[in-house]
């Protein structure tokens, strides 16, 4: 695994699978009629903002596990701690690998500012070098490429959204939104189809399109929970159509509004914690 790339990428996240095939452009179901008696479809902006800020939290700390299944035996797994601070001027993220032990010197810092391309950093302790990255940067984790954008909950607030459209899939009413990325934001996925359950407007599926408008990944939200009045996607399945892999992301615990300090999300702190972890590994502790 590339030490530079893994530091640069750990999400996730991050961020969400549908009954579609790679050739099914967007997994569109049957459109539903919209009689005048139907409740109006909400605009996408507030739904995306709710996900991007975890329902207007001031900060959050999550303990997470990513499992990669390639059909070649037991899945590879990596555990990490994800801390985020939400402020009007920026969303700051610090991700640290906590297991396996040999990977615990990996960390990622990112700063997401409104109407601007995301800045991300990793520190290569052996080279004493700070690497500057973008949302399009990838890590190779156990032979699987993952973008920084995925680790940052897909940076959904960066997208421009079209009007919602009701669709029916197997008798379930869903609302489908087309999201397009401004070119200057350097996002990994120029187009995303976001699908929500109409019953409660929680996220159901995200379909990620890459170069040539080809469906690259389908992200299914398997569990959404409300914790301390904040939305949390606690179990996610990702189908990687290009690499023919299945990824599963689960959250074992999450805490909100604990008062994480701004100094935690600085380049100097990233260098400090990465250097300390590297020294522990070299010392065998």
mmCIF file of C-alpha atoms in Angstrom:
data_model
loop_
_atom_site.group_PDB
_atom_site.id
_atom_site.type_symbol
_atom_site.label_atom_id
_atom_site.label_comp_id
_atom_site.label_asym_id
_atom_site.label_seq_id
_atom_site.Cartn_x
_atom_site.Cartn_y
_atom_site.Cartn_z
ATOM 1 C CA UNK A 1 0.000 0.000 0.000
ATOM 2 C CA UNK A 2 1.322 3.442 -0.836
ATOM 3 C CA UNK A 3 2.103 5.242 2.416
ATOM 4 C CA UNK A 4 1.575 8.596 0.748
ATOM 5 C CA UNK A 5 -1.727 7.654 -0.815
ATOM 6 C CA UNK A 6 -3.311 6.097 2.238
ATOM 7 C CA UNK A 7 -2.463 9.066 4.336
ATOM 8 C CA UNK A 8 -3.912 11.234 1.680
ATOM 9 C CA UNK A 9 -7.195 9.498 1.473
ATOM 10 C CA UNK A 10 -8.734 8.148 4.462
ATOM 11 C CA UNK A 11 -14.683 7.728 3.952
ATOM 12 C CA UNK A 12 -15.550 8.077 3.321
ATOM 13 C CA UNK A 13 -16.499 8.606 3.291
ATOM 14 C CA UNK A 14 -16.756 8.641 2.938
ATOM 15 C CA UNK A 15 -19.683 8.992 1.781
ATOM 16 C CA UNK A 16 -23.611 5.943 0.230
ATOM 17 C CA UNK A 17 -26.436 0.535 -3.749
ATOM 18 C CA UNK A 18 -28.783 -0.044 -5.588
ATOM 19 C CA UNK A 19 -30.423 -2.599 -7.721
ATOM 20 C CA UNK A 20 -28.730 -1.163 -10.787
ATOM 21 C CA UNK A 21 -26.045 -2.511 -13.046
ATOM 22 C CA UNK A 22 -22.960 -0.563 -14.248
ATOM 23 C CA UNK A 23 -24.715 0.052 -17.537
ATOM 24 C CA UNK A 24 -27.878 1.424 -15.915
ATOM 25 C CA UNK A 25 -27.246 5.163 -16.203
ATOM 26 C CA UNK A 26 -28.381 6.421 -12.847
ATOM 27 C CA UNK A 27 -30.703 3.613 -11.822
ATOM 28 C CA UNK A 28 -33.764 5.597 -12.815
ATOM 29 C CA UNK A 29 -37.011 3.999 -11.677
ATOM 30 C CA UNK A 30 -40.472 4.617 -13.049
ATOM 31 C CA UNK A 31 -41.458 8.314 -12.770
ATOM 32 C CA UNK A 32 -44.443 8.978 -10.539
ATOM 33 C CA UNK A 33 -47.233 11.356 -11.379
ATOM 34 C CA UNK A 34 -47.337 14.516 -9.290
ATOM 35 C CA UNK A 35 -50.979 15.367 -8.693
ATOM 36 C CA UNK A 36 -51.777 18.724 -7.149
ATOM 37 C CA UNK A 37 -52.664 17.003 -3.878
ATOM 38 C CA UNK A 38 -49.126 15.655 -3.446
ATOM 39 C CA UNK A 39 -46.771 17.342 -0.998
ATOM 40 C CA UNK A 40 -44.212 19.473 -2.825
ATOM 41 C CA UNK A 41 -40.790 17.913 -3.367
ATOM 42 C CA UNK A 42 -38.260 19.715 -1.142
ATOM 43 C CA UNK A 43 -35.299 21.413 -2.822
ATOM 44 C CA UNK A 44 -32.037 19.480 -2.688
ATOM 45 C CA UNK A 45 -29.970 22.217 -1.041
ATOM 46 C CA UNK A 46 -31.241 21.709 2.497
ATOM 47 C CA UNK A 47 -31.067 17.901 2.250
ATOM 48 C CA UNK A 48 -27.455 18.055 1.062
ATOM 49 C CA UNK A 49 -26.556 20.604 3.721
ATOM 50 C CA UNK A 50 -28.032 18.318 6.372
ATOM 51 C CA UNK A 51 -25.692 15.516 5.274
ATOM 52 C CA UNK A 52 -22.672 17.771 4.808
ATOM 53 C CA UNK A 53 -22.974 19.237 8.327
ATOM 54 C CA UNK A 54 -24.466 16.172 10.050
ATOM 55 C CA UNK A 55 -27.698 18.038 10.686
ATOM 56 C CA UNK A 56 -26.083 21.308 11.839
ATOM 57 C CA UNK A 57 -23.726 19.838 14.431
ATOM 58 C CA UNK A 58 -20.853 21.994 15.688
ATOM 59 C CA UNK A 59 -18.518 18.987 15.622
ATOM 60 C CA UNK A 60 -18.488 15.178 15.587
ATOM 61 C CA UNK A 61 -16.171 12.296 16.465
ATOM 62 C CA UNK A 62 -16.752 8.878 14.861
ATOM 63 C CA UNK A 63 -15.044 5.517 15.299
ATOM 64 C CA UNK A 64 -15.337 3.703 11.975
ATOM 65 C CA UNK A 65 -14.362 0.497 10.178
ATOM 66 C CA UNK A 66 -13.904 0.045 6.437
ATOM 67 C CA UNK A 67 -14.030 -3.518 5.079
ATOM 68 C CA UNK A 68 -12.968 -4.244 1.495
ATOM 69 C CA UNK A 69 -14.326 -7.407 -0.097
ATOM 70 C CA UNK A 70 -12.780 -8.514 -3.395
ATOM 71 C CA UNK A 71 -14.133 -12.067 -3.572
ATOM 72 C CA UNK A 72 -10.691 -13.434 -2.835
ATOM 73 C CA UNK A 73 -11.231 -14.618 0.727
ATOM 74 C CA UNK A 74 -11.624 -12.638 3.934
ATOM 75 C CA UNK A 75 -12.146 -8.912 3.529
ATOM 76 C CA UNK A 76 -9.343 -6.491 4.361
ATOM 77 C CA UNK A 77 -10.264 -4.016 7.057
ATOM 78 C CA UNK A 78 -9.006 -0.764 8.476
ATOM 79 C CA UNK A 79 -10.229 1.171 11.528
ATOM 80 C CA UNK A 80 -10.036 4.933 11.850
ATOM 81 C CA UNK A 81 -11.167 7.872 13.919
ATOM 82 C CA UNK A 82 -12.870 10.715 12.051
ATOM 83 C CA UNK A 83 -13.167 14.099 13.750
ATOM 84 C CA UNK A 84 -14.978 17.000 12.055
ATOM 85 C CA UNK A 85 -15.550 20.608 13.030
ATOM 86 C CA UNK A 86 -18.341 22.565 11.334
ATOM 87 C CA UNK A 87 -18.021 26.335 11.113
ATOM 88 C CA UNK A 88 -19.446 28.888 8.654
ATOM 89 C CA UNK A 89 -16.000 29.595 7.211
ATOM 90 C CA UNK A 90 -14.966 25.931 6.763
ATOM 91 C CA UNK A 91 -15.624 22.282 7.539
ATOM 92 C CA UNK A 92 -12.404 20.809 8.945
ATOM 93 C CA UNK A 93 -11.674 17.073 9.076
ATOM 94 C CA UNK A 94 -8.947 15.059 10.784
ATOM 95 C CA UNK A 95 -8.793 11.356 10.030
ATOM 96 C CA UNK A 96 -6.404 9.011 11.876
ATOM 97 C CA UNK A 97 -5.911 5.291 11.259
ATOM 98 C CA UNK A 98 -6.223 3.314 14.516
ATOM 99 C CA UNK A 99 -5.773 -0.253 13.178
ATOM 100 C CA UNK A 100 -4.038 -2.312 11.930
ATOM 101 C CA UNK A 101 -1.045 -1.285 13.987
ATOM 102 C CA UNK A 102 1.356 -0.995 11.051
ATOM 103 C CA UNK A 103 -0.872 1.673 9.474
ATOM 104 C CA UNK A 104 -1.354 3.880 12.542
ATOM 105 C CA UNK A 105 1.093 6.501 11.272
ATOM 106 C CA UNK A 106 -1.416 7.488 8.583
ATOM 107 C CA UNK A 107 -3.520 10.626 8.938
ATOM 108 C CA UNK A 108 -5.344 13.123 6.734
ATOM 109 C CA UNK A 109 -6.318 16.741 7.300
ATOM 110 C CA UNK A 110 -8.799 18.531 5.040
ATOM 111 C CA UNK A 111 -10.325 21.987 4.901
ATOM 112 C CA UNK A 112 -13.584 22.484 2.933
ATOM 113 C CA UNK A 113 -14.416 26.147 2.335
ATOM 114 C CA UNK A 114 -17.679 27.381 0.761
ATOM 115 C CA UNK A 115 -17.485 27.978 -2.990
ATOM 116 C CA UNK A 116 -13.846 26.802 -3.152
ATOM 117 C CA UNK A 117 -11.891 23.661 -3.947
ATOM 118 C CA UNK A 118 -11.079 21.501 -0.913
ATOM 119 C CA UNK A 119 -7.532 21.535 0.458
ATOM 120 C CA UNK A 120 -6.193 18.304 1.945
ATOM 121 C CA UNK A 121 -2.851 17.377 3.509
ATOM 122 C CA UNK A 122 -0.934 14.331 4.649
ATOM 123 C CA UNK A 123 2.471 14.201 6.293
ATOM 124 C CA UNK A 124 5.177 11.752 5.247
ATOM 125 C CA UNK A 125 7.182 11.404 8.436
ATOM 126 C CA UNK A 126 10.019 9.435 6.816
ATOM 127 C CA UNK A 127 10.559 12.160 4.217
ATOM 128 C CA UNK A 128 9.599 15.016 6.558
ATOM 129 C CA UNK A 129 7.328 16.263 3.798
ATOM 130 C CA UNK A 130 3.833 17.732 3.847
ATOM 131 C CA UNK A 131 1.851 16.509 0.824
ATOM 132 C CA UNK A 132 -0.873 18.757 -0.616
ATOM 133 C CA UNK A 133 -3.860 16.976 -2.099
ATOM 134 C CA UNK A 134 -7.264 17.615 -3.667
ATOM 135 C CA UNK A 135 -10.676 15.927 -3.701
ATOM 136 C CA UNK A 136 -9.596 14.010 -6.815
ATOM 137 C CA UNK A 137 -6.537 12.509 -5.103
ATOM 138 C CA UNK A 138 -6.721 8.786 -4.450
ATOM 139 C CA UNK A 139 -5.250 6.367 -2.011
ATOM 140 C CA UNK A 140 -4.570 2.728 -2.712
ATOM 141 C CA UNK A 141 -5.873 0.821 0.280
ATOM 142 C CA UNK A 142 -5.361 -2.934 0.211
ATOM 143 C CA UNK A 143 -5.261 -2.757 -3.575
ATOM 144 C CA UNK A 144 -8.395 -0.604 -3.837
ATOM 145 C CA UNK A 145 -8.399 3.039 -4.921
ATOM 146 C CA UNK A 146 -10.488 5.451 -2.838
ATOM 147 C CA UNK A 147 -10.795 9.186 -3.409
ATOM 148 C CA UNK A 148 -10.506 11.853 -0.747
ATOM 149 C CA UNK A 149 -13.950 13.045 -1.779
ATOM 150 C CA UNK A 150 -15.443 9.728 -0.653
ATOM 151 C CA UNK A 151 -13.739 10.056 2.726
ATOM 152 C CA UNK A 152 -15.275 13.501 3.142
ATOM 153 C CA UNK A 153 -18.894 12.360 2.796
ATOM 154 C CA UNK A 154 -18.688 13.130 -0.942
ATOM 155 C CA UNK A 155 -18.603 16.920 -0.391
ATOM 156 C CA UNK A 156 -22.251 17.153 -1.426
ATOM 157 C CA UNK A 157 -22.602 20.835 -0.542
ATOM 158 C CA UNK A 158 -20.194 21.634 -3.395
ATOM 159 C CA UNK A 159 -22.684 20.467 -6.047
ATOM 160 C CA UNK A 160 -25.360 22.290 -7.982
ATOM 161 C CA UNK A 161 -28.661 20.413 -7.823
ATOM 162 C CA UNK A 162 -31.550 20.196 -10.245
ATOM 163 C CA UNK A 163 -35.232 19.871 -9.238
ATOM 164 C CA UNK A 164 -36.348 16.652 -7.600
ATOM 165 C CA UNK A 165 -38.284 13.948 -9.438
ATOM 166 C CA UNK A 166 -40.465 11.291 -7.858
ATOM 167 C CA UNK A 167 -39.706 7.715 -8.977
ATOM 168 C CA UNK A 168 -41.100 4.335 -8.007
ATOM 169 C CA UNK A 169 -38.805 1.362 -7.356
ATOM 170 C CA UNK A 170 -40.578 -1.834 -6.386
ATOM 171 C CA UNK A 171 -43.503 0.043 -4.906
ATOM 172 C CA UNK A 172 -41.293 2.369 -2.855
ATOM 173 C CA UNK A 173 -41.621 6.087 -3.530
ATOM 174 C CA UNK A 174 -38.258 7.827 -3.892
ATOM 175 C CA UNK A 175 -37.110 11.318 -4.849
ATOM 176 C CA UNK A 176 -34.237 11.619 -7.314
ATOM 177 C CA UNK A 177 -31.928 14.623 -7.725
ATOM 178 C CA UNK A 178 -29.260 15.277 -10.364
ATOM 179 C CA UNK A 179 -26.125 16.899 -8.908
ATOM 180 C CA UNK A 180 -23.469 18.517 -11.098
ATOM 181 C CA UNK A 181 -19.984 19.616 -10.027
ATOM 182 C CA UNK A 182 -18.536 23.037 -10.914
ATOM 183 C CA UNK A 183 -15.352 22.363 -12.908
ATOM 184 C CA UNK A 184 -13.134 24.557 -10.738
ATOM 185 C CA UNK A 185 -13.807 22.512 -7.564
ATOM 186 C CA UNK A 186 -11.590 19.572 -8.660
ATOM 187 C CA UNK A 187 -14.161 17.008 -7.527
ATOM 188 C CA UNK A 188 -13.650 13.338 -8.391
ATOM 189 C CA UNK A 189 -17.219 12.805 -9.629
ATOM 190 C CA UNK A 190 -18.602 15.358 -12.138
ATOM 191 C CA UNK A 191 -22.133 14.008 -11.675
ATOM 192 C CA UNK A 192 -23.932 12.362 -8.777
ATOM 193 C CA UNK A 193 -27.487 11.042 -8.673
ATOM 194 C CA UNK A 194 -28.828 11.419 -5.125
ATOM 195 C CA UNK A 195 -31.885 9.347 -4.183
ATOM 196 C CA UNK A 196 -33.913 9.858 -1.000
ATOM 197 C CA UNK A 197 -36.804 7.920 0.533
ATOM 198 C CA UNK A 198 -39.870 10.134 0.189
ATOM 199 C CA UNK A 199 -41.425 8.831 3.416
ATOM 200 C CA UNK A 200 -38.824 10.586 5.588
ATOM 201 C CA UNK A 201 -36.394 12.145 3.065
ATOM 202 C CA UNK A 202 -33.445 10.191 4.435
ATOM 203 C CA UNK A 203 -30.714 9.252 1.906
ATOM 204 C CA UNK A 204 -31.159 5.884 0.204
ATOM 205 C CA UNK A 205 -28.564 5.787 -2.555
ATOM 206 C CA UNK A 206 -25.890 7.816 -4.302
ATOM 207 C CA UNK A 207 -24.672 6.975 -7.814
ATOM 208 C CA UNK A 208 -21.267 8.362 -8.705
ATOM 209 C CA UNK A 209 -20.371 9.110 -12.318
ATOM 210 C CA UNK A 210 -16.813 9.691 -13.481
ATOM 211 C CA UNK A 211 -15.013 10.480 -16.705
ATOM 212 C CA UNK A 212 -17.167 9.970 -19.793
ATOM 213 C CA UNK A 213 -20.253 10.020 -17.550
ATOM 214 C CA UNK A 214 -19.655 6.370 -16.673
ATOM 215 C CA UNK A 215 -21.194 4.958 -13.513
ATOM 216 C CA UNK A 216 -18.219 4.182 -11.263
ATOM 217 C CA UNK A 217 -19.719 3.495 -7.859
ATOM 218 C CA UNK A 218 -23.120 2.912 -6.303
ATOM 219 C CA UNK A 219 -23.374 3.799 -2.625
ATOM 220 C CA UNK A 220 -26.282 2.404 -0.620
ATOM 221 C CA UNK A 221 -27.202 3.789 2.796
ATOM 222 C CA UNK A 222 -28.212 0.731 4.796
ATOM 223 C CA UNK A 223 -28.764 2.447 8.140
ATOM 224 C CA UNK A 224 -29.529 6.025 9.125
ATOM 225 C CA UNK A 225 -29.837 6.906 12.798
ATOM 226 C CA UNK A 226 -30.667 10.032 14.743
ATOM 227 C CA UNK A 227 -28.171 10.443 17.589
ATOM 228 C CA UNK A 228 -28.565 13.382 19.962
ATOM 229 C CA UNK A 229 -30.914 14.973 17.392
ATOM 230 C CA UNK A 230 -28.310 14.720 14.614
ATOM 231 C CA UNK A 231 -28.439 12.632 11.445
ATOM 232 C CA UNK A 232 -25.816 9.865 11.182
ATOM 233 C CA UNK A 233 -25.346 7.356 8.369
ATOM 234 C CA UNK A 234 -24.025 4.435 10.398
ATOM 235 C CA UNK A 235 -23.917 1.589 7.849
ATOM 236 C CA UNK A 236 -22.978 2.079 4.204
ATOM 237 C CA UNK A 237 -22.345 -0.373 1.333
ATOM 238 C CA UNK A 238 -20.378 0.695 -1.730
ATOM 239 C CA UNK A 239 -20.271 -1.208 -5.002
ATOM 240 C CA UNK A 240 -17.199 -0.275 -7.035
ATOM 241 C CA UNK A 241 -18.126 -1.145 -10.633
ATOM 242 C CA UNK A 242 -14.705 -0.293 -12.062
ATOM 243 C CA UNK A 243 -12.559 -2.278 -9.623
ATOM 244 C CA UNK A 244 -15.187 -4.982 -9.033
ATOM 245 C CA UNK A 245 -15.034 -4.570 -5.258
ATOM 246 C CA UNK A 246 -17.521 -4.266 -2.438
ATOM 247 C CA UNK A 247 -16.762 -1.908 0.445
ATOM 248 C CA UNK A 248 -18.609 -1.695 3.726
ATOM 249 C CA UNK A 249 -18.330 1.245 6.087
ATOM 250 C CA UNK A 250 -19.715 1.010 9.610
ATOM 251 C CA UNK A 251 -19.710 3.363 12.579
ATOM 252 C CA UNK A 252 -19.278 1.836 16.030
ATOM 253 C CA UNK A 253 -19.748 5.093 17.932
ATOM 254 C CA UNK A 254 -20.340 8.758 17.220
ATOM 255 C CA UNK A 255 -20.386 11.795 19.513
ATOM 256 C CA UNK A 256 -21.621 15.272 18.660
ATOM 257 C CA UNK A 257 -20.902 18.776 19.955
ATOM 258 C CA UNK A 258 -18.017 17.937 22.291
ATOM 259 C CA UNK A 259 -16.184 21.214 21.709
ATOM 260 C CA UNK A 260 -13.338 20.105 19.434
ATOM 261 C CA UNK A 261 -10.791 22.971 19.307
ATOM 262 C CA UNK A 262 -9.788 24.647 16.050
ATOM 263 C CA UNK A 263 -6.072 23.972 16.776
ATOM 264 C CA UNK A 264 -6.755 20.252 16.337
ATOM 265 C CA UNK A 265 -7.302 20.865 12.614
ATOM 266 C CA UNK A 266 -3.977 22.483 11.718
ATOM 267 C CA UNK A 267 -0.976 21.436 9.670
ATOM 268 C CA UNK A 268 1.269 21.656 12.748
ATOM 269 C CA UNK A 269 -0.962 19.236 14.664
ATOM 270 C CA UNK A 270 -1.086 16.862 11.679
ATOM 271 C CA UNK A 271 2.734 16.847 11.559
ATOM 272 C CA UNK A 272 2.948 16.312 15.318
ATOM 273 C CA UNK A 273 0.570 13.358 15.573
ATOM 274 C CA UNK A 274 1.924 11.662 12.440
ATOM 275 C CA UNK A 275 5.527 12.032 13.616
ATOM 276 C CA UNK A 276 4.663 10.653 17.061
ATOM 277 C CA UNK A 277 2.870 7.641 15.563
ATOM 278 C CA UNK A 278 5.783 6.974 13.205
ATOM 279 C CA UNK A 279 8.251 7.081 16.112
ATOM 280 C CA UNK A 280 6.148 4.591 18.087
ATOM 281 C CA UNK A 281 6.191 2.178 15.173
ATOM 282 C CA UNK A 282 9.935 2.534 14.681
ATOM 283 C CA UNK A 283 10.470 2.004 18.399
ATOM 284 C CA UNK A 284 8.246 -1.061 18.497
ATOM 285 C CA UNK A 285 5.894 0.453 21.072
#
